[in-house]
Amino acid sequence: GAVVSQHPSWVICKSGTSVKIECRSLDFQATTMFWYRQFPKQSLMLMATSNEGSKATYEQGVEKDKFLINHASLTLSTLTVTSAHPEDSSFYICSARRQGIETQYFGPGTRLLVL
Amino acid sequence: GDSVTQMEGPVTLSEEAFLTINCTYTATGYPSLFWYVQYPGEGLQLLLKATKADDKGSNKGFEATYRKETTSFHLEKGSVQVSDSAVYFCALSVLNSGGSNYKLTFGKGTLLTVNP
């Protein structure tokens, strides 16, 4: 159990377009989902925390108008990178946890390349 | 603030060698400790965890013991295999300042390469 999927696994887009990444918990209800960004050969940087049905909490320095997060159901959260630019190219990873359980389960990641 | 320091790699070993990856932490609260593994091009997988002092987490031959007195959670494996080649992340989890959610803090990761 505790499987998290992401879609798409990789995406290439033109500068100025918006990209939506989906994160789904397949076999459990995720009251909280997290979005991370990972640069090459570096650790994960937490971008935001989202609780189902409420607004996401963004980490300091993360632009909430650029990285739109929606957690509309207990099994789905989406990250939309608006007006993407080449500097937004990165590996985006989501994770999910059950209510009352602190362990986070991670998705396989989405590689974004903005041309 | 909370932080995790783990030995910088890369670490290169021969198959069947003994592995140790050091991890120490600082935390304001009483954290849970984790080791995650990331294979090339993939997301993170939970390898093992420990939630209180002197707990030992173990999985797939890997072990780590929560040492409160030394604030450490070193990862060990007695005999590594080529398939263990990956990046290993040490992490801690504490309740956030609002008390509403757990937040993971990661170390920088250690790249392990095991040669046949």
mmCIF file with all atom_site columns, C-alpha atoms in Angstrom:
data_model
loop_
_atom_site.group_PDB
_atom_site.id
_atom_site.type_symbol
_atom_site.label_atom_id
_atom_site.label_alt_id
_atom_site.label_comp_id
_atom_site.label_asym_id
_atom_site.label_entity_id
_atom_site.label_seq_id
_atom_site.pdbx_PDB_ins_code
_atom_site.Cartn_x
_atom_site.Cartn_y
_atom_site.Cartn_z
_atom_site.occupancy
_atom_site.B_iso_or_equiv
_atom_site.pdbx_formal_charge
_atom_site.auth_seq_id
_atom_site.auth_comp_id
_atom_site.auth_asym_id
_atom_site.auth_atom_id
_atom_site.pdbx_PDB_model_num
ATOM 1   C CA . GLY A 1 1   ? 0.000  0.000  0.000   1.00 0.00 ? 1   GLY A CA 1
ATOM 2   C CA . ALA A 1 2   ? 0.837  3.721  0.028   1.00 0.00 ? 2   ALA A CA 1
ATOM 3   C CA . VAL A 1 3   ? 1.449  4.230  -3.662  1.00 0.00 ? 3   VAL A CA 1
ATOM 4   C CA . VAL A 1 4   ? 1.692  7.715  -5.077  1.00 0.00 ? 4   VAL A CA 1
ATOM 5   C CA . SER A 1 5   ? 1.667  8.429  -8.800  1.00 0.00 ? 5   SER A CA 1
ATOM 6   C CA . GLN A 1 6   ? 2.518  11.506 -10.807 1.00 0.00 ? 6   GLN A CA 1
ATOM 7   C CA . HIS A 1 7   ? 1.529  12.486 -14.294 1.00 0.00 ? 7   HIS A CA 1
ATOM 8   C CA . PRO A 1 8   ? 3.166  13.264 -16.584 1.00 0.00 ? 8   PRO A CA 1
ATOM 9   C CA . SER A 1 9   ? 6.530  11.719 -15.854 1.00 0.00 ? 9   SER A CA 1
ATOM 10  C CA . TRP A 1 10  ? 8.214  14.272 -18.090 1.00 0.00 ? 10  TRP A CA 1
ATOM 11  C CA . VAL A 1 11  ? 7.107  17.282 -20.057 1.00 0.00 ? 11  VAL A CA 1
ATOM 12  C CA . ILE A 1 12  ? 8.724  19.700 -22.488 1.00 0.00 ? 12  ILE A CA 1
ATOM 13  C CA . CYS A 1 13  ? 7.041  23.039 -23.070 1.00 0.00 ? 13  CYS A CA 1
ATOM 14  C CA . LYS A 1 14  ? 7.686  26.412 -24.634 1.00 0.00 ? 14  LYS A CA 1
ATOM 15  C CA . SER A 1 15  ? 8.531  29.433 -22.537 1.00 0.00 ? 15  SER A CA 1
ATOM 16  C CA . GLY A 1 16  ? 5.401  31.330 -21.504 1.00 0.00 ? 16  GLY A CA 1
ATOM 17  C CA . THR A 1 17  ? 3.063  28.369 -21.440 1.00 0.00 ? 17  THR A CA 1
ATOM 18  C CA . SER A 1 18  ? 1.527  26.774 -18.338 1.00 0.00 ? 18  SER A CA 1
ATOM 19  C CA . VAL A 1 19  ? 2.059  23.191 -17.271 1.00 0.00 ? 19  VAL A CA 1
ATOM 20  C CA . LYS A 1 20  ? -0.074 21.128 -14.914 1.00 0.00 ? 20  LYS A CA 1
ATOM 21  C CA . ILE A 1 21  ? 1.334  18.207 -12.931 1.00 0.00 ? 21  ILE A CA 1
ATOM 22  C CA . GLU A 1 22  ? -0.938 15.755 -11.163 1.00 0.00 ? 22  GLU A CA 1
ATOM 23  C CA . CYS A 1 23  ? -0.194 13.845 -7.984  1.00 0.00 ? 23  CYS A CA 1
ATOM 24  C CA . ARG A 1 24  ? -2.465 10.994 -6.934  1.00 0.00 ? 24  ARG A CA 1
ATOM 25  C CA . SER A 1 25  ? -2.540 8.700  -3.927  1.00 0.00 ? 25  SER A CA 1
ATOM 26  C CA . LEU A 1 26  ? -3.704 5.409  -5.407  1.00 0.00 ? 26  LEU A CA 1
ATOM 27  C CA . ASP A 1 27  ? -4.575 3.306  -2.405  1.00 0.00 ? 27  ASP A CA 1
ATOM 28  C CA . PHE A 1 28  ? -5.053 5.687  0.500   1.00 0.00 ? 28  PHE A CA 1
ATOM 29  C CA . GLN A 1 29  ? -6.636 9.000  1.338   1.00 0.00 ? 29  GLN A CA 1
ATOM 30  C CA . ALA A 1 30  ? -4.057 11.751 1.566   1.00 0.00 ? 30  ALA A CA 1
ATOM 31  C CA . THR A 1 31  ? -5.129 14.536 3.880   1.00 0.00 ? 31  THR A CA 1
ATOM 32  C CA . THR A 1 32  ? -1.868 16.318 3.195   1.00 0.00 ? 32  THR A CA 1
ATOM 33  C CA . MET A 1 33  ? 0.250  16.507 0.076   1.00 0.00 ? 33  MET A CA 1
ATOM 34  C CA . PHE A 1 34  ? 3.610  18.146 -0.390  1.00 0.00 ? 34  PHE A CA 1
ATOM 35  C CA . TRP A 1 35  ? 5.363  19.505 -3.456  1.00 0.00 ? 35  TRP A CA 1
ATOM 36  C CA . TYR A 1 36  ? 9.133  19.487 -3.719  1.00 0.00 ? 36  TYR A CA 1
ATOM 37  C CA . ARG A 1 37  ? 11.613 20.695 -6.275  1.00 0.00 ? 37  ARG A CA 1
ATOM 38  C CA . GLN A 1 38  ? 14.937 18.996 -6.851  1.00 0.00 ? 38  GLN A CA 1
ATOM 39  C CA . PHE A 1 39  ? 17.831 20.493 -8.771  1.00 0.00 ? 39  PHE A CA 1
ATOM 40  C CA . PRO A 1 40  ? 20.445 18.212 -10.340 1.00 0.00 ? 40  PRO A CA 1
ATOM 41  C CA . LYS A 1 41  ? 22.560 16.437 -7.749  1.00 0.00 ? 41  LYS A CA 1
ATOM 42  C CA . GLN A 1 42  ? 20.923 18.350 -4.928  1.00 0.00 ? 42  GLN A CA 1
ATOM 43  C CA . SER A 1 43  ? 18.491 17.665 -2.163  1.00 0.00 ? 43  SER A CA 1
ATOM 44  C CA . LEU A 1 44  ? 14.755 18.245 -2.197  1.00 0.00 ? 44  LEU A CA 1
ATOM 45  C CA . MET A 1 45  ? 13.426 21.706 -1.523  1.00 0.00 ? 45  MET A CA 1
ATOM 46  C CA . LEU A 1 46  ? 9.931  21.873 -0.066  1.00 0.00 ? 46  LEU A CA 1
ATOM 47  C CA . MET A 1 47  ? 7.808  24.265 -2.092  1.00 0.00 ? 47  MET A CA 1
ATOM 48  C CA . ALA A 1 48  ? 4.435  23.997 -0.426  1.00 0.00 ? 48  ALA A CA 1
ATOM 49  C CA . THR A 1 49  ? 2.154  21.945 1.775   1.00 0.00 ? 49  THR A CA 1
ATOM 50  C CA . SER A 1 50  ? -1.471 21.439 0.856   1.00 0.00 ? 50  SER A CA 1
ATOM 51  C CA . ASN A 1 51  ? -4.300 20.107 2.965   1.00 0.00 ? 51  ASN A CA 1
ATOM 52  C CA . GLU A 1 52  ? -7.401 18.800 1.248   1.00 0.00 ? 52  GLU A CA 1
ATOM 53  C CA . GLY A 1 53  ? -9.999 21.498 0.800   1.00 0.00 ? 53  GLY A CA 1
ATOM 54  C CA . SER A 1 54  ? -7.868 24.396 1.965   1.00 0.00 ? 54  SER A CA 1
ATOM 55  C CA . LYS A 1 55  ? -5.292 26.748 0.532   1.00 0.00 ? 55  LYS A CA 1
ATOM 56  C CA . ALA A 1 56  ? -1.719 25.616 0.211   1.00 0.00 ? 56  ALA A CA 1
ATOM 57  C CA . THR A 1 57  ? 0.967  26.902 2.544   1.00 0.00 ? 57  THR A CA 1
ATOM 58  C CA . TYR A 1 58  ? 4.007  28.034 0.601   1.00 0.00 ? 58  TYR A CA 1
ATOM 59  C CA . GLU A 1 59  ? 7.586  28.043 1.827   1.00 0.00 ? 59  GLU A CA 1
ATOM 60  C CA . GLN A 1 60  ? 9.470  31.284 1.982   1.00 0.00 ? 60  GLN A CA 1
ATOM 61  C CA . GLY A 1 61  ? 10.717 32.382 -1.419  1.00 0.00 ? 61  GLY A CA 1
ATOM 62  C CA . VAL A 1 62  ? 8.243  30.312 -3.441  1.00 0.00 ? 62  VAL A CA 1
ATOM 63  C CA . GLU A 1 63  ? 5.937  32.398 -5.610  1.00 0.00 ? 63  GLU A CA 1
ATOM 64  C CA . LYS A 1 64  ? 2.389  31.266 -5.001  1.00 0.00 ? 64  LYS A CA 1
ATOM 65  C CA . ASP A 1 65  ? 1.096  33.028 -8.109  1.00 0.00 ? 65  ASP A CA 1
ATOM 66  C CA . LYS A 1 66  ? 3.580  31.159 -10.231 1.00 0.00 ? 66  LYS A CA 1
ATOM 67  C CA . PHE A 1 67  ? 3.195  27.732 -8.665  1.00 0.00 ? 67  PHE A CA 1
ATOM 68  C CA . LEU A 1 68  ? -0.538 27.163 -8.238  1.00 0.00 ? 68  LEU A CA 1
ATOM 69  C CA . ILE A 1 69  ? -1.464 24.246 -6.042  1.00 0.00 ? 69  ILE A CA 1
ATOM 70  C CA . ASN A 1 70  ? -4.902 22.702 -5.787  1.00 0.00 ? 70  ASN A CA 1
ATOM 71  C CA . HIS A 1 71  ? -5.844 19.847 -3.469  1.00 0.00 ? 71  HIS A CA 1
ATOM 72  C CA . ALA A 1 72  ? -9.465 19.335 -4.381  1.00 0.00 ? 72  ALA A CA 1
ATOM 73  C CA . SER A 1 73  ? -9.888 15.762 -3.186  1.00 0.00 ? 73  SER A CA 1
ATOM 74  C CA . LEU A 1 74  ? -8.310 13.297 -0.791  1.00 0.00 ? 74  LEU A CA 1
ATOM 75  C CA . THR A 1 75  ? -6.524 11.545 -3.640  1.00 0.00 ? 75  THR A CA 1
ATOM 76  C CA . LEU A 1 76  ? -5.505 14.336 -6.009  1.00 0.00 ? 76  LEU A CA 1
ATOM 77  C CA . SER A 1 77  ? -3.325 17.414 -5.863  1.00 0.00 ? 77  SER A CA 1
ATOM 78  C CA . THR A 1 78  ? -2.171 19.450 -8.835  1.00 0.00 ? 78  THR A CA 1
ATOM 79  C CA . LEU A 1 79  ? 0.727  21.808 -9.339  1.00 0.00 ? 79  LEU A CA 1
ATOM 80  C CA . THR A 1 80  ? 0.438  24.300 -12.179 1.00 0.00 ? 80  THR A CA 1
ATOM 81  C CA . VAL A 1 81  ? 3.547  26.147 -13.267 1.00 0.00 ? 81  VAL A CA 1
ATOM 82  C CA . THR A 1 82  ? 2.196  29.302 -14.842 1.00 0.00 ? 82  THR A CA 1
ATOM 83  C CA . SER A 1 83  ? 4.018  31.187 -17.577 1.00 0.00 ? 83  SER A CA 1
ATOM 84  C CA . ALA A 1 84  ? 6.926  28.793 -17.363 1.00 0.00 ? 84  ALA A CA 1
ATOM 85  C CA . HIS A 1 85  ? 10.446 29.989 -18.076 1.00 0.00 ? 85  HIS A CA 1
ATOM 86  C CA . PRO A 1 86  ? 13.679 28.053 -18.594 1.00 0.00 ? 86  PRO A CA 1
ATOM 87  C CA . GLU A 1 87  ? 14.692 28.625 -14.968 1.00 0.00 ? 87  GLU A CA 1
ATOM 88  C CA . ASP A 1 88  ? 11.615 26.646 -13.913 1.00 0.00 ? 88  ASP A CA 1
ATOM 89  C CA . SER A 1 89  ? 13.107 23.544 -15.513 1.00 0.00 ? 89  SER A CA 1
ATOM 90  C CA . SER A 1 90  ? 13.557 21.036 -12.742 1.00 0.00 ? 90  SER A CA 1
ATOM 91  C CA . PHE A 1 91  ? 12.449 17.731 -11.239 1.00 0.00 ? 91  PHE A CA 1
ATOM 92  C CA . TYR A 1 92  ? 9.199  18.152 -9.324  1.00 0.00 ? 92  TYR A CA 1
ATOM 93  C CA . ILE A 1 93  ? 8.274  15.530 -6.761  1.00 0.00 ? 93  ILE A CA 1
ATOM 94  C CA . CYS A 1 94  ? 5.102  15.215 -4.725  1.00 0.00 ? 94  CYS A CA 1
ATOM 95  C CA . SER A 1 95  ? 4.489  13.283 -1.560  1.00 0.00 ? 95  SER A CA 1
ATOM 96  C CA . ALA A 1 96  ? 1.402  12.383 0.423   1.00 0.00 ? 96  ALA A CA 1
ATOM 97  C CA . ARG A 1 97  ? 0.540  11.371 3.941   1.00 0.00 ? 97  ARG A CA 1
ATOM 98  C CA . ARG A 1 98  ? -2.453 10.003 5.753   1.00 0.00 ? 98  ARG A CA 1
ATOM 99  C CA . GLN A 1 99  ? -4.100 11.881 8.585   1.00 0.00 ? 99  GLN A CA 1
ATOM 100 C CA . GLY A 1 100 ? -2.315 11.233 11.849  1.00 0.00 ? 100 GLY A CA 1
ATOM 101 C CA . ILE A 1 101 ? 0.570  9.390  10.172  1.00 0.00 ? 101 ILE A CA 1
ATOM 102 C CA . GLU A 1 102 ? 3.738  11.391 9.693   1.00 0.00 ? 102 GLU A CA 1
ATOM 103 C CA . THR A 1 103 ? 5.440  9.183  7.092   1.00 0.00 ? 103 THR A CA 1
ATOM 104 C CA . GLN A 1 104 ? 5.396  10.733 3.629   1.00 0.00 ? 104 GLN A CA 1
ATOM 105 C CA . TYR A 1 105 ? 5.162  8.566  0.518   1.00 0.00 ? 105 TYR A CA 1
ATOM 106 C CA . PHE A 1 106 ? 6.696  9.994  -2.610  1.00 0.00 ? 106 PHE A CA 1
ATOM 107 C CA . GLY A 1 107 ? 5.676  9.991  -6.213  1.00 0.00 ? 107 GLY A CA 1
ATOM 108 C CA . PRO A 1 108 ? 8.124  9.088  -8.992  1.00 0.00 ? 108 PRO A CA 1
ATOM 109 C CA . GLY A 1 109 ? 8.650  12.711 -9.986  1.00 0.00 ? 109 GLY A CA 1
ATOM 110 C CA . THR A 1 110 ? 7.995  14.841 -13.055 1.00 0.00 ? 110 THR A CA 1
ATOM 111 C CA . ARG A 1 111 ? 10.845 16.220 -15.100 1.00 0.00 ? 111 ARG A CA 1
ATOM 112 C CA . LEU A 1 112 ? 9.993  19.612 -16.600 1.00 0.00 ? 112 LEU A CA 1
ATOM 113 C CA . LEU A 1 113 ? 12.034 21.181 -19.374 1.00 0.00 ? 113 LEU A CA 1
ATOM 114 C CA . VAL A 1 114 ? 11.100 24.667 -20.511 1.00 0.00 ? 114 VAL A CA 1
ATOM 115 C CA . LEU A 1 115 ? 12.569 25.711 -23.835 1.00 0.00 ? 115 LEU A CA 1
ATOM 116 C CA . GLY B 2 1   ? 16.173 25.600 12.961  1.00 0.00 ? 1   GLY B CA 1
ATOM 117 C CA . ASP B 2 2   ? 16.034 21.928 12.122  1.00 0.00 ? 2   ASP B CA 1
ATOM 118 C CA . SER B 2 3   ? 18.805 20.517 9.987   1.00 0.00 ? 3   SER B CA 1
ATOM 119 C CA . VAL B 2 4   ? 20.315 17.252 8.790   1.00 0.00 ? 4   VAL B CA 1
ATOM 120 C CA . THR B 2 5   ? 23.959 16.719 7.976   1.00 0.00 ? 5   THR B CA 1
ATOM 121 C CA . GLN B 2 6   ? 25.060 13.610 6.155   1.00 0.00 ? 6   GLN B CA 1
ATOM 122 C CA . MET B 2 7   ? 28.408 12.580 4.801   1.00 0.00 ? 7   MET B CA 1
ATOM 123 C CA . GLU B 2 8   ? 29.107 13.915 1.386   1.00 0.00 ? 8   GLU B CA 1
ATOM 124 C CA . GLY B 2 9   ? 29.764 11.475 -1.340  1.00 0.00 ? 9   GLY B CA 1
ATOM 125 C CA . PRO B 2 10  ? 30.254 10.066 -3.643  1.00 0.00 ? 10  PRO B CA 1
ATOM 126 C CA . VAL B 2 11  ? 30.894 6.748  -1.945  1.00 0.00 ? 11  VAL B CA 1
ATOM 127 C CA . THR B 2 12  ? 32.264 3.971  -4.125  1.00 0.00 ? 12  THR B CA 1
ATOM 128 C CA . LEU B 2 13  ? 32.424 0.404  -2.854  1.00 0.00 ? 13  LEU B CA 1
ATOM 129 C CA . SER B 2 14  ? 32.998 -3.046 -4.205  1.00 0.00 ? 14  SER B CA 1
ATOM 130 C CA . GLU B 2 15  ? 30.233 -5.598 -4.038  1.00 0.00 ? 15  GLU B CA 1
ATOM 131 C CA . GLU B 2 16  ? 29.913 -7.277 -0.607  1.00 0.00 ? 16  GLU B CA 1
ATOM 132 C CA . ALA B 2 17  ? 31.709 -4.424 1.159   1.00 0.00 ? 17  ALA B CA 1
ATOM 133 C CA . PHE B 2 18  ? 30.404 -2.897 4.398   1.00 0.00 ? 18  PHE B CA 1
ATOM 134 C CA . LEU B 2 19  ? 28.542 0.381  4.080   1.00 0.00 ? 19  LEU B CA 1
ATOM 135 C CA . THR B 2 20  ? 28.203 3.236  6.545   1.00 0.00 ? 20  THR B CA 1
ATOM 136 C CA . ILE B 2 21  ? 26.660 6.584  5.688   1.00 0.00 ? 21  ILE B CA 1
ATOM 137 C CA . ASN B 2 22  ? 26.804 9.007  8.592   1.00 0.00 ? 22  ASN B CA 1
ATOM 138 C CA . CYS B 2 23  ? 23.879 11.253 9.475   1.00 0.00 ? 23  CYS B CA 1
ATOM 139 C CA . THR B 2 24  ? 23.528 13.718 12.334  1.00 0.00 ? 24  THR B CA 1
ATOM 140 C CA . TYR B 2 25  ? 20.711 16.098 13.058  1.00 0.00 ? 25  TYR B CA 1
ATOM 141 C CA . THR B 2 26  ? 19.637 19.123 15.039  1.00 0.00 ? 26  THR B CA 1
ATOM 142 C CA . ALA B 2 27  ? 16.002 19.624 15.942  1.00 0.00 ? 27  ALA B CA 1
ATOM 143 C CA . THR B 2 28  ? 14.031 21.809 18.291  1.00 0.00 ? 28  THR B CA 1
ATOM 144 C CA . GLY B 2 29  ? 11.495 19.105 19.018  1.00 0.00 ? 29  GLY B CA 1
ATOM 145 C CA . TYR B 2 30  ? 11.610 15.343 19.253  1.00 0.00 ? 30  TYR B CA 1
ATOM 146 C CA . PRO B 2 31  ? 11.907 14.227 15.640  1.00 0.00 ? 31  PRO B CA 1
ATOM 147 C CA . SER B 2 32  ? 11.257 11.023 13.798  1.00 0.00 ? 32  SER B CA 1
ATOM 148 C CA . LEU B 2 33  ? 14.145 9.970  11.574  1.00 0.00 ? 33  LEU B CA 1
ATOM 149 C CA . PHE B 2 34  ? 14.096 8.488  8.096   1.00 0.00 ? 34  PHE B CA 1
ATOM 150 C CA . TRP B 2 35  ? 16.305 7.175  5.349   1.00 0.00 ? 35  TRP B CA 1
ATOM 151 C CA . TYR B 2 36  ? 15.016 7.524  1.809   1.00 0.00 ? 36  TYR B CA 1
ATOM 152 C CA . VAL B 2 37  ? 16.606 6.081  -1.338  1.00 0.00 ? 37  VAL B CA 1
ATOM 153 C CA . GLN B 2 38  ? 16.422 7.544  -4.820  1.00 0.00 ? 38  GLN B CA 1
ATOM 154 C CA . TYR B 2 39  ? 17.324 5.418  -7.822  1.00 0.00 ? 39  TYR B CA 1
ATOM 155 C CA . PRO B 2 40  ? 18.385 7.198  -11.031 1.00 0.00 ? 40  PRO B CA 1
ATOM 156 C CA . GLY B 2 41  ? 15.554 9.126  -12.629 1.00 0.00 ? 41  GLY B CA 1
ATOM 157 C CA . GLU B 2 42  ? 13.039 8.153  -9.980  1.00 0.00 ? 42  GLU B CA 1
ATOM 158 C CA . GLY B 2 43  ? 11.349 9.652  -6.935  1.00 0.00 ? 43  GLY B CA 1
ATOM 159 C CA . LEU B 2 44  ? 12.163 8.797  -3.336  1.00 0.00 ? 44  LEU B CA 1
ATOM 160 C CA . GLN B 2 45  ? 11.365 5.532  -1.653  1.00 0.00 ? 45  GLN B CA 1
ATOM 161 C CA . LEU B 2 46  ? 11.156 5.136  2.097   1.00 0.00 ? 46  LEU B CA 1
ATOM 162 C CA . LEU B 2 47  ? 13.936 2.782  3.144   1.00 0.00 ? 47  LEU B CA 1
ATOM 163 C CA . LEU B 2 48  ? 13.526 2.744  6.922   1.00 0.00 ? 48  LEU B CA 1
ATOM 164 C CA . LYS B 2 49  ? 12.508 4.898  9.844   1.00 0.00 ? 49  LYS B CA 1
ATOM 165 C CA . ALA B 2 50  ? 12.709 5.234  13.617  1.00 0.00 ? 50  ALA B CA 1
ATOM 166 C CA . THR B 2 51  ? 10.398 7.277  15.785  1.00 0.00 ? 51  THR B CA 1
ATOM 167 C CA . LYS B 2 52  ? 12.055 7.274  19.195  1.00 0.00 ? 52  LYS B CA 1
ATOM 168 C CA . ALA B 2 53  ? 15.422 6.980  20.873  1.00 0.00 ? 53  ALA B CA 1
ATOM 169 C CA . ASP B 2 54  ? 17.156 3.594  20.608  1.00 0.00 ? 54  ASP B CA 1
ATOM 170 C CA . ASP B 2 55  ? 14.715 2.405  17.947  1.00 0.00 ? 55  ASP B CA 1
ATOM 171 C CA . LYS B 2 56  ? 16.360 0.500  15.116  1.00 0.00 ? 56  LYS B CA 1
ATOM 172 C CA . GLY B 2 57  ? 14.890 0.771  11.652  1.00 0.00 ? 57  GLY B CA 1
ATOM 173 C CA . SER B 2 58  ? 15.712 -1.994 9.197   1.00 0.00 ? 58  SER B CA 1
ATOM 174 C CA . ASN B 2 59  ? 14.810 -2.993 5.667   1.00 0.00 ? 59  ASN B CA 1
ATOM 175 C CA . LYS B 2 60  ? 16.466 -4.913 2.826   1.00 0.00 ? 60  LYS B CA 1
ATOM 176 C CA . GLY B 2 61  ? 19.592 -5.506 4.924   1.00 0.00 ? 61  GLY B CA 1
ATOM 177 C CA . PHE B 2 62  ? 19.970 -1.815 5.803   1.00 0.00 ? 62  PHE B CA 1
ATOM 178 C CA . GLU B 2 63  ? 19.858 -0.706 9.430   1.00 0.00 ? 63  GLU B CA 1
ATOM 179 C CA . ALA B 2 64  ? 19.964 2.563  11.351  1.00 0.00 ? 64  ALA B CA 1
ATOM 180 C CA . THR B 2 65  ? 19.627 3.218  15.079  1.00 0.00 ? 65  THR B CA 1
ATOM 181 C CA . TYR B 2 66  ? 18.169 6.413  16.547  1.00 0.00 ? 66  TYR B CA 1
ATOM 182 C CA . ARG B 2 67  ? 20.858 7.720  18.921  1.00 0.00 ? 67  ARG B CA 1
ATOM 183 C CA . LYS B 2 68  ? 19.547 10.648 20.889  1.00 0.00 ? 68  LYS B CA 1
ATOM 184 C CA . GLU B 2 69  ? 22.735 11.119 22.900  1.00 0.00 ? 69  GLU B CA 1
ATOM 185 C CA . THR B 2 70  ? 24.785 11.657 19.764  1.00 0.00 ? 70  THR B CA 1
ATOM 186 C CA . THR B 2 71  ? 21.907 13.006 17.634  1.00 0.00 ? 71  THR B CA 1
ATOM 187 C CA . SER B 2 72  ? 22.766 10.486 14.947  1.00 0.00 ? 72  SER B CA 1
ATOM 188 C CA . PHE B 2 73  ? 21.052 8.027  12.629  1.00 0.00 ? 73  PHE B CA 1
ATOM 189 C CA . HIS B 2 74  ? 23.838 6.343  10.677  1.00 0.00 ? 74  HIS B CA 1
ATOM 190 C CA . LEU B 2 75  ? 22.878 3.984  7.854   1.00 0.00 ? 75  LEU B CA 1
ATOM 191 C CA . GLU B 2 76  ? 24.671 0.630  7.649   1.00 0.00 ? 76  GLU B CA 1
ATOM 192 C CA . LYS B 2 77  ? 24.605 -2.472 5.509   1.00 0.00 ? 77  LYS B CA 1
ATOM 193 C CA . GLY B 2 78  ? 26.847 -5.455 5.990   1.00 0.00 ? 78  GLY B CA 1
ATOM 194 C CA . SER B 2 79  ? 27.215 -6.475 2.341   1.00 0.00 ? 79  SER B CA 1
ATOM 195 C CA . VAL B 2 80  ? 26.244 -4.119 -0.465  1.00 0.00 ? 80  VAL B CA 1
ATOM 196 C CA . GLN B 2 81  ? 25.115 -5.187 -3.915  1.00 0.00 ? 81  GLN B CA 1
ATOM 197 C CA . VAL B 2 82  ? 25.373 -3.471 -7.286  1.00 0.00 ? 82  VAL B CA 1
ATOM 198 C CA . SER B 2 83  ? 21.605 -2.906 -7.125  1.00 0.00 ? 83  SER B CA 1
ATOM 199 C CA . ASP B 2 84  ? 22.104 -0.731 -4.021  1.00 0.00 ? 84  ASP B CA 1
ATOM 200 C CA . SER B 2 85  ? 23.682 1.972  -6.170  1.00 0.00 ? 85  SER B CA 1
ATOM 201 C CA . ALA B 2 86  ? 21.521 5.060  -5.600  1.00 0.00 ? 86  ALA B CA 1
ATOM 202 C CA . VAL B 2 87  ? 21.354 8.345  -3.714  1.00 0.00 ? 87  VAL B CA 1
ATOM 203 C CA . TYR B 2 88  ? 20.515 8.023  -0.018  1.00 0.00 ? 88  TYR B CA 1
ATOM 204 C CA . PHE B 2 89  ? 18.825 10.830 1.898   1.00 0.00 ? 89  PHE B CA 1
ATOM 205 C CA . CYS B 2 90  ? 18.643 11.144 5.654   1.00 0.00 ? 90  CYS B CA 1
ATOM 206 C CA . ALA B 2 91  ? 15.651 13.139 6.888   1.00 0.00 ? 91  ALA B CA 1
ATOM 207 C CA . LEU B 2 92  ? 13.869 14.194 10.036  1.00 0.00 ? 92  LEU B CA 1
ATOM 208 C CA . SER B 2 93  ? 10.230 14.995 10.623  1.00 0.00 ? 93  SER B CA 1
ATOM 209 C CA . VAL B 2 94  ? 8.824  17.341 13.242  1.00 0.00 ? 94  VAL B CA 1
ATOM 210 C CA . LEU B 2 95  ? 5.545  19.100 13.740  1.00 0.00 ? 95  LEU B CA 1
ATOM 211 C CA . ASN B 2 96  ? 5.547  22.530 12.167  1.00 0.00 ? 96  ASN B CA 1
ATOM 212 C CA . SER B 2 97  ? 5.331  25.672 14.279  1.00 0.00 ? 97  SER B CA 1
ATOM 213 C CA . GLY B 2 98  ? 1.556  25.753 14.012  1.00 0.00 ? 98  GLY B CA 1
ATOM 214 C CA . GLY B 2 99  ? 1.308  22.186 15.251  1.00 0.00 ? 99  GLY B CA 1
ATOM 215 C CA . SER B 2 100 ? -0.848 21.250 12.300  1.00 0.00 ? 100 SER B CA 1
ATOM 216 C CA . ASN B 2 101 ? 1.496  19.322 10.097  1.00 0.00 ? 101 ASN B CA 1
ATOM 217 C CA . TYR B 2 102 ? 4.675  17.369 9.875   1.00 0.00 ? 102 TYR B CA 1
ATOM 218 C CA . LYS B 2 103 ? 7.538  18.791 7.866   1.00 0.00 ? 103 LYS B CA 1
ATOM 219 C CA . LEU B 2 104 ? 10.423 16.769 6.439   1.00 0.00 ? 104 LEU B CA 1
ATOM 220 C CA . THR B 2 105 ? 13.911 18.210 6.442   1.00 0.00 ? 105 THR B CA 1
ATOM 221 C CA . PHE B 2 106 ? 16.395 16.423 4.195   1.00 0.00 ? 106 PHE B CA 1
ATOM 222 C CA . GLY B 2 107 ? 20.138 16.092 4.161   1.00 0.00 ? 107 GLY B CA 1
ATOM 223 C CA . LYS B 2 108 ? 21.937 16.786 0.901   1.00 0.00 ? 108 LYS B CA 1
ATOM 224 C CA . GLY B 2 109 ? 22.071 13.163 -0.140  1.00 0.00 ? 109 GLY B CA 1
ATOM 225 C CA . THR B 2 110 ? 24.926 10.697 -0.584  1.00 0.00 ? 110 THR B CA 1
ATOM 226 C CA . LEU B 2 111 ? 25.569 9.030  -3.906  1.00 0.00 ? 111 LEU B CA 1
ATOM 227 C CA . LEU B 2 112 ? 26.543 5.386  -3.505  1.00 0.00 ? 112 LEU B CA 1
ATOM 228 C CA . THR B 2 113 ? 28.075 3.449  -6.365  1.00 0.00 ? 113 THR B CA 1
ATOM 229 C CA . VAL B 2 114 ? 28.693 -0.263 -5.947  1.00 0.00 ? 114 VAL B CA 1
ATOM 230 C CA . ASN B 2 115 ? 31.002 -1.921 -8.449  1.00 0.00 ? 115 ASN B CA 1
ATOM 231 C CA . PRO B 2 116 ? 30.887 -5.628 -9.275  1.00 0.00 ? 116 PRO B CA 1
#
